[in-house]
Backbone as a ProteinNet text record, in pm:
[ID]
protein_1_A
[PRIMARY]
MIYNETYELSNGVQIPKLALGTWLLDNAQAEQAVLAATRLGYRHIDTAQAYGNEEGVGRGLAACGVPRNQIFVTTKVRAEHKTYDAAAASIDESLQKLGLDYLDLVIIHAPQPWAEFRSAENRYFDENREAWRALEDAYKAGKVRAIGVSNFLKDDLENILSSCEIRPMVNQVLMHVSNTPFELIDFCQAQGIQVEAYSPVAHGAILENEEVKSMADKYSVSVAQLCLKYDIQLGAVVLPKTANPAHMEANAALDFTISDEDMDILKSMKKIEDYGKDGFFPVFAKG
[TERTIARY]
2081.3	2093.6	1973.4	1989.3	1879.4	1796.5	1835.3	1774	1651.9	1647.4	1549.5	1462.9	1489.6	1410	1288.6	1189	1057	994.6	895.1	784.6	659.4	556.2	434.8	331.2	279.8	177.7	51	-43.5	-153.3	-257.9	-239.7	-326.7	-247.2	-130.9	-43	56.6	52.3	164.5	291.8	391.2	524	602.4	663	718.2	873.1	976.4	1116.5	1153.8	1237	1292.1	1374.4	1438.2	1532	1480.6	1470.1	1433.9	1519.1	1530.2	1611.2	1514.3	1563.4	1484.8	1531	1437.2	1475	1447.9	1420.1	1402.7	1516.5	1508.1	1597.2	1676.2	1629.9	1690.2	1585.6	1656.4	1574.1	1551	1482.7	1435.3	1556.3	1658	1759.6	1853.7	1876.1	1941.7	1846.1	1731.8	1641.9	1650.2	1644.1	1645.3	1788.6	1893.5	2016.7	2026.3	1973.6	1983.7	1893.7	1773.5	1698.3	1769.7	1838.2	1921.2	2008.9	2089.9	2208	2168	2054.3	2001.9	1944.7	1869.4	1827	1916.5	2035.9	2149.9	2213.2	2215.9	2280.6	2188.7	2053.7	1963.6	1851.2	1841.5	1735.9	1603.4	1501.9	1372	1261.4	1283.2	1187.7	1238.9	1158.8	1188.4	1077.3	1121.4	1030.5	1052.3	921.8	927	803	776.3	665	625.4	488.1	459.5	528.6	557.9	628.1	762.2	828.3	971	990.9	885.8	896.5	989.3	991.8	1095.1	1027.5	899.4	825.2	854.6	853.5	890.1	1030.6	1132.7	1268.7	1265.6	1196.4	1179.2	1127.2	1016.3	947.9	1051.4	1126.2	1225.1	1318.1	1372.2	1462.2	1395.3	1274.5	1206.1	1188.2	1157.6	1127.5	1251.8	1365.4	1492.5	1577.7	1541.4	1614.3	1606.6	1519.6	1510.8	1457.7	1419.8	1365.6	1219.5	1154.3	1017.4	929	833.1	748.4	709.7	656.5	612.9	731.7	859.6	976.9	1019.7	952.4	984.8	878.2	889.1	795.7	808.4	718.7	728.2	609.4	660.8	581.9	592.5	476.5	461.2	381.2	379.7	307.4	205.9	82.1	-12.2	48.4	46.6	100.2	10	87.1	22.8	-87	-69.8	-193.1	-310.8	-320.3	-433.1	-528.1	-613.1	-690.7	-827.1	-865.7	-1006.1	-1015.4	-1110.3	-1126.4	-1086.2	-1139.8	-1099.7	-961.1	-905.2	-760	-675.7	-684.6	-618.5	-632.5	-767.5	-788.8	-716.9	-743.4	-673.4	-524.6	-465.2	-308.7	-260.8	-349.9	-300.8	-285.5	-385.3	-382.6	-270.5	-255	-135.4	-13.7	8.4	143	153.9	58.6	54.7	99.3	44.1	76.4	240	278.3	404.8	521.7	473.8	558	541.6	459.8	451.7	400.3	318.2	292.3	130.6	97.9	-36.5	-90.8	-16.6	-38	76.6	37	144	140.6	254.4	259.2	207.6	240.7	194.6	168	74.1	50.7	13.4	77.7	46.5	27.9	-51.8	-77.1	60.9	129.1	248.2	255.2	138.4	152.7	19.8	-17.3	-149.4	-190.9	-110.3	-130.7	-47.4	-90.3	2.2	121.1	231.1	360.3	382.4	324.1	325.9	262.6	187.8	124	179.1	278	293	359.7	278	306.2	322.2	254.5	245.6	117.8	26.8	-122.8	-210.6	-302.2	-410.2	-496.1	-528.2	-597.7	-541.6	-588.5	-530	-591	-694.1	-718.7	-791.9	-860.5	-920.6	-1003.3	-1118.1	-1221	-1149.6	-1058.1	-992.6	-915.6	-847.9	-760.1	-854.4	-982.8	-1077.5	-1116	-1126.6	-1160.7	-1048.1	-943.8	-820.8	-797.6	-826.4	-798.7	-907	-1037.8	-1140.2	-1102	-1017.4	-962.9	-869.2	-776.9	-685.4	-755.5	-859.2	-935	-993.5	-1056.3	-1110.2	-1013.8	-882.9	-780.4	-732.1	-729.8	-698.3	-798.8	-932.8	-1039.5	-1041.2	-983	-998.7	-878	-772.2	-675.2	-547.2	-563.7	-457	-335.6	-367.1	-275.1	-280.9	-168.7	-160.1	-177	-136.1	-134.3	-139.8	-197.4	-232.4	-184.7	-137.5	-97.2	-72.1	-11.3	11.5	157.4	194.4	316.4	322.5	410.3	410.2	288	182	85.9	101.7	48	68.4	-42.4	-48.5	-143.4	-286.2	-304.6	-447.4	-478.4	-389.3	-407.7	-452.4	-376.5	-417.9	-559.1	-573.5	-704.5	-832.5	-809.7	-901.3	-927.3	-839.2	-863.2	-915.9	-865.5	-915.5	-1062.6	-1108	-1254	-1352.7	-1305.8	-1420.8	-1380.1	-1252.6	-1216.3	-1278.4	-1292	-1317.2	-1194.8	-1085.7	-951.5	-865.9	-799.2	-721.4	-571.5	-508.3	-384.3	-282.5	-206.8	-93.8	26.5	57.8	188.3	195.3	275.9	307.5	447.9	484	633.3	662.2	757.9	788.4	933.2	967.2	1100	1159.2	1243.7	1295.4	1440.6	1512.9	1658.5	1713.1	1839.9	1921.2	1899.6	1867.9	1855.2	1722.6	1638.3	1492.5	1399.5	1361.4	1281.2	1163	1044.2	912.4	851.5	901.4	877.3	731.9	650.3	506.6	424.7	463	384.7	423.2	549.5	597.8	524.2	500.9	420.6	282.9	214.6	96.6	61.5	140.1	144.3	155.4	252	259.2	155.6	82	-29.4	-141.9	-171.9	-257.6	-259.8	-125.5	-95.1	-57.4	9.5	44.4	207.4	267.2	402.4	468.9	567.7	659.8	752	760.4	884.9	950.3	1101.9	1179.1	1248.7	1199.8	1280	1398.5	1490.3	1582.4	1655.5	1688.5	1742.3	1875	1949.8	2061.7	2064	1932.6	1914.5	1944.6	1915.7	1957.1	2102.1	2184.3	2334.1	2382.7	2293.8	2328.9	2399.8	2380.4	2425.1	2563.7	2603.7	2721.6	2857.4	2840.7	2972.4	2973.1	2834.6	2836.4	2949	3021.5	3137.8	3085.9	2988.8	2958.3	2891.3	2825.2	2762.6	2872.8	2967.3	3098.5	3176.6	3180.5	3254.2	3197	3060.4	2991.4	3000.5	2992.4	2988.4	3137	3250.6	3381	3374.3	3302.6	3299.6	3248.7	3147.2	3094.1	3159.7	3266.3	3327.3	3238.3	3154.6	3063.1	3075.8	2997	2999.5	2880.4	2877	2768.5	2635.9	2642.7	2515.9	2460.4	2544	2524.6	2465.2	2534.8	2458.3	2317.5	2299	2174.8	2077.4	2102.5	2006.2	1961.7	2071.5	2050.9	1961.8	1982.8	1907.4	1754.1	1724.6	1568.7	1516.1	1596.6	1535.6	1521.9	1615.3	1588.8	1489.8	1423	1309	1180.2	1199.6	1097	1061.4	1139.1	1107.2	1149.6	1093.7	1155.3	1244.2	1345	1449.3	1459.1	1460.2	1465	1570.4	1701.2	1811.5	1813.3	1836.7	1836.7	1992.9	2014	2150.6	2137.5	2220.6	2244	2373.8	2454.5	2575.8	2566.9	2608.7	2592.1	2679.6	2817	2879	2816.4	2737.8	2660.2	2537.8	2476.8	2366.8	2416.8	2528.7	2580.2	2610.7	2684.8	2721	2592	2498.1	2372.2	2296	2329.3	2283.5	2354.5	2476.7	2566.6	2540.3	2443.9	2375.9	2384.8	2482.1	2485.8	2558.7	2491.9	2545.9	2425.2	2429.5	2332.3	2388.9	2307.2	2335.5	2294.9	2379.6	2342.7	2220.9	2151.8	2038.6	2084.8	2218.8	2269.3	2299.5	2359.9	2381.3	2249.9	2153.8	2034.4	1976.5	1992.1	1936.3	2017.5	2140	2227.8	2186	2140.9	2109.9	1977	1886.5	1757.7	1757.4	1851.2	1836.8	1946.3	1988	2080.8	1995.3	2063.8	2011	1950.3	1830.8	1766.8	1817.9	1832	1883.4	1784.1	1812.5	1719.9	1727.5	1862.1	1892.5	1944	1884.2	1915.2	2012.9	2048.4	2146	2074.6	2157	2104.5	2004.2	1985	1880.8	1744.7	1730.9	1605.2	1555.3	1433.7	1362.4	1313.2	1200.4	1137.7	1157.5	1274.6	1278.2	1221.7	1228.7	1188	1020.5	959.5	830.7	746.1	805.5	752.9	739.5	836.7	835.5	771.5	744.3	681.1	539.7
-3811.5	-3718.8	-3678.5	-3649.5	-3637.7	-3516.1	-3414.1	-3309.4	-3358.1	-3460.3	-3509.7	-3626.1	-3658.4	-3771.6	-3712.2	-3766.6	-3733	-3835.4	-3804.2	-3901.7	-3859.1	-3939.4	-3909.8	-3882.6	-3765.4	-3741.1	-3822.1	-3832.3	-3907.2	-3854.4	-3727.6	-3688	-3694.9	-3770.8	-3801.1	-3688.7	-3570.2	-3463	-3515	-3483.3	-3537	-3409.4	-3456.8	-3347.1	-3393.3	-3310.9	-3339.6	-3367.5	-3469.6	-3512.8	-3416	-3327.6	-3216.1	-3087.8	-3022.7	-2879.3	-2776.4	-2651.2	-2549.9	-2478.8	-2488.5	-2424.4	-2286.2	-2180.8	-2053.3	-1993.4	-2065.5	-1997.3	-1931.5	-1789.8	-1718	-1641.3	-1636.6	-1570.8	-1439	-1321.6	-1208.6	-1204.2	-1104.2	-1100.7	-1123.1	-1033.4	-1015.1	-1152.2	-1223.6	-1327.4	-1446.4	-1446.3	-1561.5	-1542.9	-1417.1	-1404.7	-1475.9	-1446.4	-1507.8	-1644.3	-1693.1	-1837.9	-1922.6	-1861.7	-1915.4	-1931.2	-1825.2	-1817.1	-1917.8	-1912.1	-2025.1	-2165.3	-2196.6	-2321.1	-2383.6	-2301.3	-2349	-2357.8	-2275.9	-2313.3	-2424.8	-2470.2	-2597.5	-2725.6	-2688.7	-2807.6	-2816.6	-2753.6	-2755.6	-2723.3	-2797.9	-2775.3	-2773.7	-2748.8	-2742	-2623.7	-2548.3	-2419.3	-2416	-2399.5	-2392.5	-2269.3	-2191.5	-2063.5	-2065.8	-1947.4	-1946.5	-1800.5	-1765.9	-1642.7	-1587	-1669.3	-1624.3	-1583.5	-1641.8	-1610.5	-1475	-1414.8	-1271.5	-1249.3	-1356.6	-1362.4	-1407.7	-1409.4	-1454.9	-1358	-1233.2	-1155.2	-1160.6	-1196.4	-1229.4	-1351.4	-1458.9	-1588.7	-1570.5	-1497.1	-1463.8	-1387.1	-1302.8	-1236.9	-1335.3	-1431.5	-1537.5	-1632.2	-1663.5	-1747.3	-1666.7	-1551.1	-1477.9	-1465.8	-1467.9	-1441.7	-1548.9	-1684.8	-1799	-1856.6	-1836.2	-1879.1	-2033.4	-2095.8	-2220.1	-2206.8	-2288.9	-2280.5	-2309.8	-2234	-2248.4	-2377.3	-2462.2	-2604.1	-2704.8	-2648.9	-2742.8	-2712.6	-2613.5	-2588.6	-2611.6	-2651.2	-2708.4	-2590	-2511.6	-2408.6	-2412.1	-2416.7	-2436.3	-2313	-2278.6	-2173	-2215.4	-2152.5	-2200.7	-2088.4	-2125.8	-2019.9	-1996.6	-1873.8	-1843.7	-1906	-1977.3	-2039.2	-1955.8	-1829.2	-1745.1	-1735.6	-1772.4	-1768.6	-1865.6	-1876.4	-1968.2	-1961.4	-1875.1	-1845.8	-1895.9	-1915.9	-1934.8	-1808.6	-1691.1	-1578.1	-1540.4	-1541.4	-1512.1	-1599.6	-1732.3	-1826.7	-1809.3	-1796.7	-1771.2	-1634	-1540.8	-1407.7	-1415	-1495.1	-1505.7	-1595.5	-1678.9	-1760.5	-1670.8	-1572.5	-1484.7	-1382.3	-1350.1	-1241.4	-1324.5	-1443.3	-1511.1	-1526.5	-1563.2	-1566.4	-1435.1	-1320.4	-1193.8	-1168	-1187	-1140.4	-1239.6	-1371.6	-1454.6	-1427.4	-1346.6	-1326	-1460.8	-1547.1	-1665.6	-1677.3	-1755.4	-1791.1	-1903.3	-1987.1	-2098	-2150.1	-2217.5	-2270.1	-2418.1	-2477.1	-2611	-2692.5	-2626.6	-2686.1	-2571.5	-2571.3	-2472.6	-2555.2	-2528.7	-2587	-2503.2	-2552.8	-2495.2	-2503.6	-2398.2	-2386.7	-2463.8	-2453.7	-2509.8	-2528.3	-2631.1	-2634.5	-2543.4	-2476.1	-2353.9	-2236.4	-2116.1	-1991.1	-2029.8	-1959.4	-1991.4	-1946.8	-1849.5	-1814.2	-1915.7	-2003.8	-2095.4	-2264.3	-2264.3	-2384.6	-2472	-2594	-2708.4	-2669.5	-2558.1	-2516.6	-2478.5	-2465.5	-2433.8	-2554.9	-2548.9	-2675.4	-2656.1	-2524.4	-2521.3	-2579.2	-2674.4	-2748.4	-2684.1	-2596.4	-2527.1	-2608.2	-2696.9	-2823.8	-2749.7	-2687.5	-2619.5	-2510.3	-2432.7	-2339.8	-2393.4	-2513.1	-2562	-2635.3	-2666.9	-2725.6	-2604.2	-2499.1	-2370.3	-2326.1	-2322	-2300.8	-2400.2	-2519.3	-2627.9	-2623.2	-2565.4	-2541.6	-2456	-2347	-2236.5	-2313.9	-2397	-2456	-2556.8	-2633.6	-2707.8	-2625.2	-2495.5	-2411.4	-2365.7	-2311.6	-2289.4	-2395.4	-2519.8	-2630.4	-2651.8	-2640.6	-2674.9	-2546.9	-2434.9	-2315.5	-2337.6	-2412.1	-2423.4	-2330.8	-2269.8	-2182.5	-2260.2	-2383.7	-2482.3	-2616.9	-2683.5	-2827.8	-2920.1	-2875.4	-2975.4	-2899.5	-2956.9	-2890.8	-2968.6	-2922.9	-3018.7	-2936.3	-2981.2	-2930.3	-2942.9	-2874.1	-2886.7	-2879.7	-2967.2	-2977.1	-3028.2	-3098.8	-3168.7	-3309.5	-3323.4	-3447.4	-3533.9	-3670.6	-3764.9	-3705.9	-3661.2	-3611.5	-3476.4	-3393.4	-3284.2	-3342.1	-3440.6	-3495.4	-3558.6	-3652.9	-3700.9	-3604.4	-3496.9	-3383.2	-3320.9	-3314.4	-3278.8	-3380.3	-3513.3	-3627.9	-3654.8	-3616.8	-3671.1	-3585.3	-3474.1	-3395.4	-3324.1	-3359.7	-3293.1	-3359.8	-3278.1	-3311.8	-3372	-3305	-3336.5	-3369.3	-3486.7	-3521.9	-3445.2	-3433	-3364	-3458.5	-3390	-3463.3	-3474.5	-3378.9	-3365.1	-3311.5	-3369.7	-3316	-3284.8	-3162.4	-3116.7	-3125.6	-3198.2	-3197.5	-3190.7	-3148.2	-3161.8	-3339	-3339.1	-3492.4	-3501	-3555.5	-3569.4	-3675.2	-3714.2	-3812.2	-3759.2	-3846.2	-3801.6	-3741.1	-3716.8	-3679.1	-3717.7	-3835.7	-3895.9	-3930.8	-3869.1	-3919.3	-4037.6	-4140.9	-4265.9	-4308.9	-4292.5	-4323.3	-4234.2	-4111	-4001.1	-4036.6	-4075.4	-4097.5	-4228.1	-4332.7	-4446	-4411.6	-4331.4	-4285.1	-4217.6	-4117.2	-4037.4	-4142.4	-4220.7	-4296.4	-4401.4	-4443.2	-4541.4	-4462.8	-4320.5	-4243.8	-4196.8	-4231.5	-4160.1	-4024.3	-3980.2	-3844.4	-3839.6	-3762.5	-3751.7	-3683.1	-3746.9	-3672.2	-3580.8	-3465.7	-3364	-3360.2	-3336.1	-3331.7	-3185.8	-3109	-2971.9	-2985.9	-2883.5	-2887.9	-3037.9	-3078.4	-3236.2	-3237.1	-3115.4	-3135.2	-3078.4	-3079.4	-3046.1	-2913.5	-2815.4	-2674.4	-2670	-2742.5	-2760.6	-2832.7	-2867.2	-2924.6	-3071.6	-3141.4	-3263.8	-3278.6	-3150.2	-3149	-3194.8	-3192	-3203.4	-3335.1	-3420.6	-3553.7	-3643.5	-3693.7	-3775.4	-3917.5	-3964.3	-4101.4	-4071.4	-3956.4	-3935.7	-3898.2	-3835.3	-3782.6	-3916.7	-4007.3	-4137.4	-4230	-4218.2	-4295.2	-4220.3	-4094.3	-4014.1	-4050.7	-4044.2	-4066.8	-4202.7	-4309	-4428.5	-4432	-4349.9	-4325.5	-4219.1	-4171.9	-4049.7	-3945.3	-3907.6	-3790.4	-3706.8	-3590.5	-3499.5	-3550.3	-3498.7	-3513.8	-3482.7	-3350	-3306.4	-3393.9	-3442.4	-3545.2	-3678.4	-3726.2	-3839.2	-3810.4	-3710.7	-3673.2	-3675.6	-3608.3	-3578.3	-3713.4	-3813.7	-3943.8	-4013.2	-4006.7	-4072.1	-4049.3	-3939	-3882.3	-3931.8	-3929.2	-3970.4	-4113.4	-4206.1	-4343.9	-4373	-4284.6	-4318.5	-4252.2	-4215.8	-4190	-4028.7	-3936.8	-3801.2	-3719.5	-3600.2	-3487.8	-3430.5	-3368	-3299.2	-3151.6	-3057.4	-2927.6	-2841.7	-2881.5	-2806.5	-2660.7	-2570.6	-2443.1	-2400.6	-2304.5	-2263.1	-2145.8	-2050.5	-1951	-1956.3	-2059.2	-2095.4	-2188.1	-2131	-2239.4	-2364.5	-2339.1	-2460.9	-2567.2	-2513.1	-2610.7	-2662.7	-2566.6	-2649.4	-2757.6	-2734	-2851.9	-2970.6	-2944.6	-3055.5	-3125.4	-3051.9	-3121.3	-3200.5	-3183.2	-3257.9	-3388.5	-3397.1	-3510.4	-3632.4	-3705.7	-3806.8	-3937	-3942.1	-4082.3	-4196.3	-4222	-4337.9	-4399.2	-4513.6	-4575	-4611.1	-4571.3	-4618.8	-4755.4	-4827.4	-4981.8	-4982.8	-5099	-5124.6	-5109.4	-5170.6	-5172.5	-5044.9	-4948.5	-4823.8	-4732.9	-4757.4	-4690.8	-4728.6	-4844.8	-4886.7	-4811	-4785.3	-4727.2	-4568.2	-4501.3	-4369.8	-4345	-4437.2	-4442	-4445.6	-4493.2	-4526.1	-4429.1	-4321.2	-4217.9	-4160.5	-4118.3	-4042.5	-3909.3	-3876	-3759.8	-3632	-3533.3	-3392.3	-3333.2	-3264.1	-3199.6	-3048.6	-3000.9	-2871.2	-2820.8	-2734.7	-2695.1	-2566.4	-2526.9	-2399.8	-2286	-2187.1	-2045.4	-1980.4	-2027.9	-1949.8	-2012.5	-2128.5	-2190.1	-2257.4	-2269.9	-2363.3	-2279.9	-2187.8	-2105.9	-1974.1	-1906.6	-1764.4	-1666.6	-1710.8	-1632.1	-1596.6	-1719.9	-1720.6	-1633.7	-1633	-1565.1	-1394.9	-1358.1	-1215.5	-1203.6	-1310.4	-1309.7	-1285.3
1195.4	1308	1395.8	1514.5	1614	1565	1479.8	1431.3	1355.4	1275.2	1199	1260.8	1395.9	1450.9	1536.8	1521.4	1578.1	1648.1	1746.6	1790.9	1724.5	1720.6	1678.7	1782.3	1810	1877.7	1878.2	1965	1966.4	1834.3	1768.1	1680.4	1533.5	1548.1	1424.3	1397.1	1455	1445.1	1484.8	1396.8	1427.2	1521	1632.9	1701.7	1719.7	1694.8	1710.1	1844.3	1846.1	1988.6	2056.4	1971.1	2045.5	2005.5	2114.3	2081.2	2167	2112	2178.5	2302.9	2411.3	2513.3	2522.9	2559.6	2558.1	2689.5	2793.8	2931.4	2978.7	3045.8	3096.5	2977.5	2852.5	2737.9	2713	2706.7	2666.1	2521.9	2466	2333.6	2246.1	2275.6	2188.9	2187.6	2276.1	2299.8	2242.6	2263.1	2199.7	2040.4	1997.2	1850.5	1786.2	1847.7	1805.3	1839.3	1939.9	1967.7	1868.7	1812.1	1724	1586.5	1564	1438.2	1434.9	1522.8	1553.2	1536.9	1629.6	1625.6	1490.5	1416	1313.2	1191.5	1211.9	1120.9	1136.2	1245.4	1297.4	1241.2	1255.4	1204.5	1301.3	1419.4	1510	1440.5	1468.7	1404.3	1508.3	1629.9	1731.6	1822.3	1854.9	1930.9	2047.8	2165.6	2277.9	2364.5	2373.5	2445.7	2532.8	2580.3	2665.3	2712.7	2720.4	2763.4	2880.3	2976.1	3094.7	3081.7	2972.4	2935.1	2906.2	2840.4	2778.3	2660.9	2602.6	2469.9	2339.3	2325.9	2228	2095.2	2121.8	2005.3	1962.4	2040.8	1992	1909.7	1964.7	1899.8	1786.3	1768.2	1645.1	1535.7	1586.1	1497.2	1420.8	1521.2	1482.5	1383.8	1403.5	1307.9	1174.8	1170.4	1057.5	960.2	1035.8	971.1	935.1	987.8	985.4	845.2	767.2	620.5	611.5	726.3	723.9	690.6	594.5	577	716.1	721	842.1	869.2	767.4	787.5	831.1	845.4	875.7	1013.8	1073.4	1227	1296.2	1428.1	1538.7	1649	1658.4	1766.8	1871.3	2003.4	2116.2	2205.8	2242.1	2350	2466.2	2577.7	2710	2746.5	2783.4	2833.2	2988.7	3017.6	3154.1	3274.9	3380.7	3475.6	3548.2	3545	3617	3530.6	3405.9	3323.1	3346.5	3428.7	3475.9	3450.9	3352.4	3281.9	3138.2	3082.2	2941.7	2878.2	2907.7	2836.4	2839.5	2959.3	2967.4	2883.5	2892.3	2813.4	2664.7	2618.9	2493.6	2413	2502.1	2461.2	2455.7	2554.7	2557.2	2450.8	2381.7	2272.1	2138.8	2137	2017.8	2040.3	2154.6	2176.8	2160.2	2178	2145.3	1996.5	1931.8	1774.6	1723.5	1790.3	1738.3	1759	1886.3	1930.6	1851.8	1824.8	1742.5	1579.6	1556.9	1406.3	1332.6	1375.2	1318.9	1306.6	1203.5	1164.5	1255.3	1295	1369.8	1475	1572.4	1673.1	1647.9	1669.6	1654.2	1796.7	1890.3	2038.1	2136.1	2196.3	2315.6	2424.1	2540.4	2662.8	2785.8	2893.1	2998.7	3083.9	3126.2	3187	3315.1	3396.3	3516.2	3576.7	3680.8	3710.6	3824	3885.5	3976.6	3932.2	3973.3	3951.3	4023.1	3950.1	4020.2	4156.6	4199.7	4337.4	4436.4	4381.3	4469.5	4428.6	4341.1	4269.8	4382.8	4386.5	4468.1	4615	4662.2	4790.7	4850.7	4760.3	4797	4803.2	4883.7	4896.6	4758.2	4711.3	4596.1	4477.3	4398.8	4299.5	4150.9	4163.1	4039.5	3961.3	3987.4	3907.7	3801.9	3851	3764.6	3679.9	3732.9	3661.2	3552	3570.1	3458	3358.1	3402.5	3296.1	3195.7	3268.4	3169.2	3094.2	3134.7	3045	2929.3	2973.5	2887.7	2769.1	2794.7	2688.4	2576.6	2642.3	2540.9	2462	2497.8	2419.2	2320.3	2355.3	2263.1	2154.8	2182.2	2085.2	1991.9	2028.1	1962.5	1851.8	1909	1830	1713.2	1753.8	1645.5	1545.7	1586.8	1501.6	1406.6	1451.1	1333.5	1384.9	1510.5	1544.2	1602.7	1634.1	1704.3	1651.6	1632.1	1593.8	1680.6	1812.1	1917.5	2041.3	2145.2	2283.6	2392.9	2508.6	2626.8	2739	2833.6	2966.1	2997.9	3139.8	3171	3337.2	3374.4	3536.3	3598.7	3525.7	3567.8	3637.4	3752.4	3822.6	3772.7	3827.3	3776.6	3795.2	3925.8	3939.4	3875.6	3825.6	3748.8	3611.6	3553.8	3440	3433.2	3546.3	3526.7	3547.9	3602.4	3606.8	3476.2	3373.9	3232.6	3159.2	3182.6	3110.8	3143.1	3247.8	3307.8	3222.3	3169.4	3092.4	2953.6	2924.4	2793.8	2682.4	2573.9	2442.5	2362.1	2376.4	2317	2423	2424.2	2527.7	2524.7	2618	2613.3	2526.5	2456.3	2384.2	2429.9	2528.1	2579.6	2723.3	2811.2	2954.6	2950.6	2967.5	2988.7	3142.1	3184.2	3298.6	3357.7	3472	3524.3	3514.7	3445.2	3421.9	3396.5	3473.7	3456.6	3528.5	3500.4	3601.4	3726.8	3835.7	3958.3	4009.5	3895.8	3945.6	3840.9	3814.3	3717.6	3760	3723.5	3786.2	3711.2	3748.5	3693.3	3641.1	3774.9	3774.1	3690.9	3686.8	3604.6	3457.3	3413.8	3296.1	3253.6	3340.2	3302.2	3270.1	3351.4	3340.6	3205.6	3166.9	3057.7	2932	2925.7	2818.9	2800.7	2912.9	2905.2	2850.6	2871.7	2810.9	2678.8	2621.6	2507.9	2490.5	2611.9	2635.8	2614.1	2516.6	2501.8	2621.5	2674.6	2778.3	2724.4	2783.7	2736.3	2866.2	2841.1	2976.9	2971.2	3062.5	3075.1	3175	3155.6	3253.8	3271.6	3139.4	3123.2	3205	3233.6	3308.3	3444.6	3494.3	3636.8	3655.3	3582.8	3596.9	3622.4	3580.2	3572	3707.2	3785.1	3932.8	3908.2	3784.1	3766.2	3716	3659.6	3588.8	3666.7	3789.2	3869.7	3947.6	3912.6	3976	3940	4013.1	3992.7	3918.2	3974.1	3916.9	3781.2	3759.4	3611.5	3532.7	3585.7	3494	3450.9	3547.7	3514.2	3402.2	3398.7	3311.9	3166.8	3174.8	3056.5	2983.3	3076.8	3014.2	2950.4	3008.7	2958.5	2804.3	2782.8	2658.4	2572.4	2618.8	2565.9	2513.7	2603.5	2575.1	2706.4	2696.3	2803.4	2915.8	3021.3	3106.4	3048.2	2993.1	2923.2	2837.5	2731.9	2619.2	2693.5	2796.6	2871.3	2918.1	2977.4	3047.8	2930.4	2814.1	2713.2	2656.8	2634.8	2579.7	2662.7	2815.9	2904.8	2892.6	2880	2864.8	2720.8	2641.9	2498.5	2490	2566	2566.5	2671.8	2743.2	2825.6	2748.4	2623.5	2531.7	2530.9	2593.7	2612.6	2504.6	2474.4	2401.6	2511.2	2460.1	2536.1	2488.7	2607.1	2577.9	2656.9	2610.8	2671.1	2635	2725.7	2718.7	2684.2	2588.6	2571.4	2468.6	2490	2388.1	2313.3	2336.8	2308.7	2184.5	2061.8	1942.1	1957.6	2026.5	2041.2	2134.8	2229.6	2328.2	2237.6	2173.1	2076	1989.7	1936.7	1856.4	1935.4	2050.1	2130.7	2177.6	2209.8	2257.1	2151.1	2019.7	1928.9	1875.5	1946.1	1898.4	2004.5	1970.6	2070.3	1979.9	1909.8	1822	1894.2	2010	2113.7	2178.9	2229.4	2302.5	2444.6	2551.6	2688.4	2724.8	2775.1	2764.2	2862.7	2886.6	2972.7	3127	3138.3	3286.3	3335.7	3231.2	3279.3	3293.6	3209.2	3217.5	3359.8	3421.8	3543.4	3651	3635.7	3710.3	3732.3	3606.1	3616.8	3675.1	3642.6	3703.2	3851.9	3907.7	4052	4125.3	4066.8	4119.4	4242.2	4346.1	4455.1	4401.6	4449	4402.1	4442.9	4350.8	4389.8	4469.3	4575.6	4672.2	4639.8	4630.8	4618.9	4474.1	4407.1	4281.2	4266.3	4400.5	4414.2	4439.1	4453	4496	4420.4	4294.6	4209.7	4228.8	4294.3	4342.3	4217	4202.2	4113.6	3990.4	4027.5	3920.3	3952.5	3957	3987.4	3889	3769.9	3672.2	3670.8	3680.6	3661.8	3776.2	3903.5	3998.8	3950.3	3862.4	3814.2	3689.3	3620.3	3469	3485.5
[MASK]
+++++++++++++++++++++++++++++++++++++++++++++++++++++++++++++++++++++++++++++++++++++++++++++++++++++++++++++++++++++++++++++++++++++++++++++++++++++++++++++++++++++++++++++++++++++++++++++++++++++++++++++++++++++++++++++++++++++++++++++++++++++++++++++++++++++++++++++++++++++++++++++++

């Protein structure tokens, strides 16, 4: 079962291939989602400071009955924390909110603050190196088992790699059928950086794509299952977000293989340009 399948990070830590994403869940929803997911067999929970639900995730972890060393917990340092002190303090705050003695993975949420994400000339290279130093120190202190980044492009990664003591182990990126950053994935894999795919069903925008639906029917699976398997076959961790236990269970039913021919078709799908009325990162601008 996918619940028990892992990748090995560059430092030897095992990371489960399937995670429960908790974006847009409030504390109460996150608590119940963690309880439901862990009962089904999920062993990887992904949250973030910007989500505002670390306390709920922590309550779910405390109540689920799964031994701590059997669950992989990820959180993300706010994109706005671009100083050593702010990033370091936020990691301690996340530990307190989650009620944990250590985190399995901490990542910088984005290379720029959300209000400037992909729109400002300032790439925050110096600031990201300072934030990264805080992650390195948390790692060396045993507060974190692995460290990484999210939404980092190749030059953002090269900036960290040029001066870091500990190399990033993960880059969590938008990655799905119709929007797959192949060059970035290749760069990460060449550098020993594990890719994680967030929004693997394109914020829901892919679900009504007739070509993808037809292929999913060919494999007797849902569009969501096809999209998750696509990312996994590309070597990524997948982080589908849901509070629905039935969807959680379906998202883990991935015991099929997409043929090479069909993978090539999915890789060449026309890129989605519009993710709908909710936009791309509405919650982060508020968080």
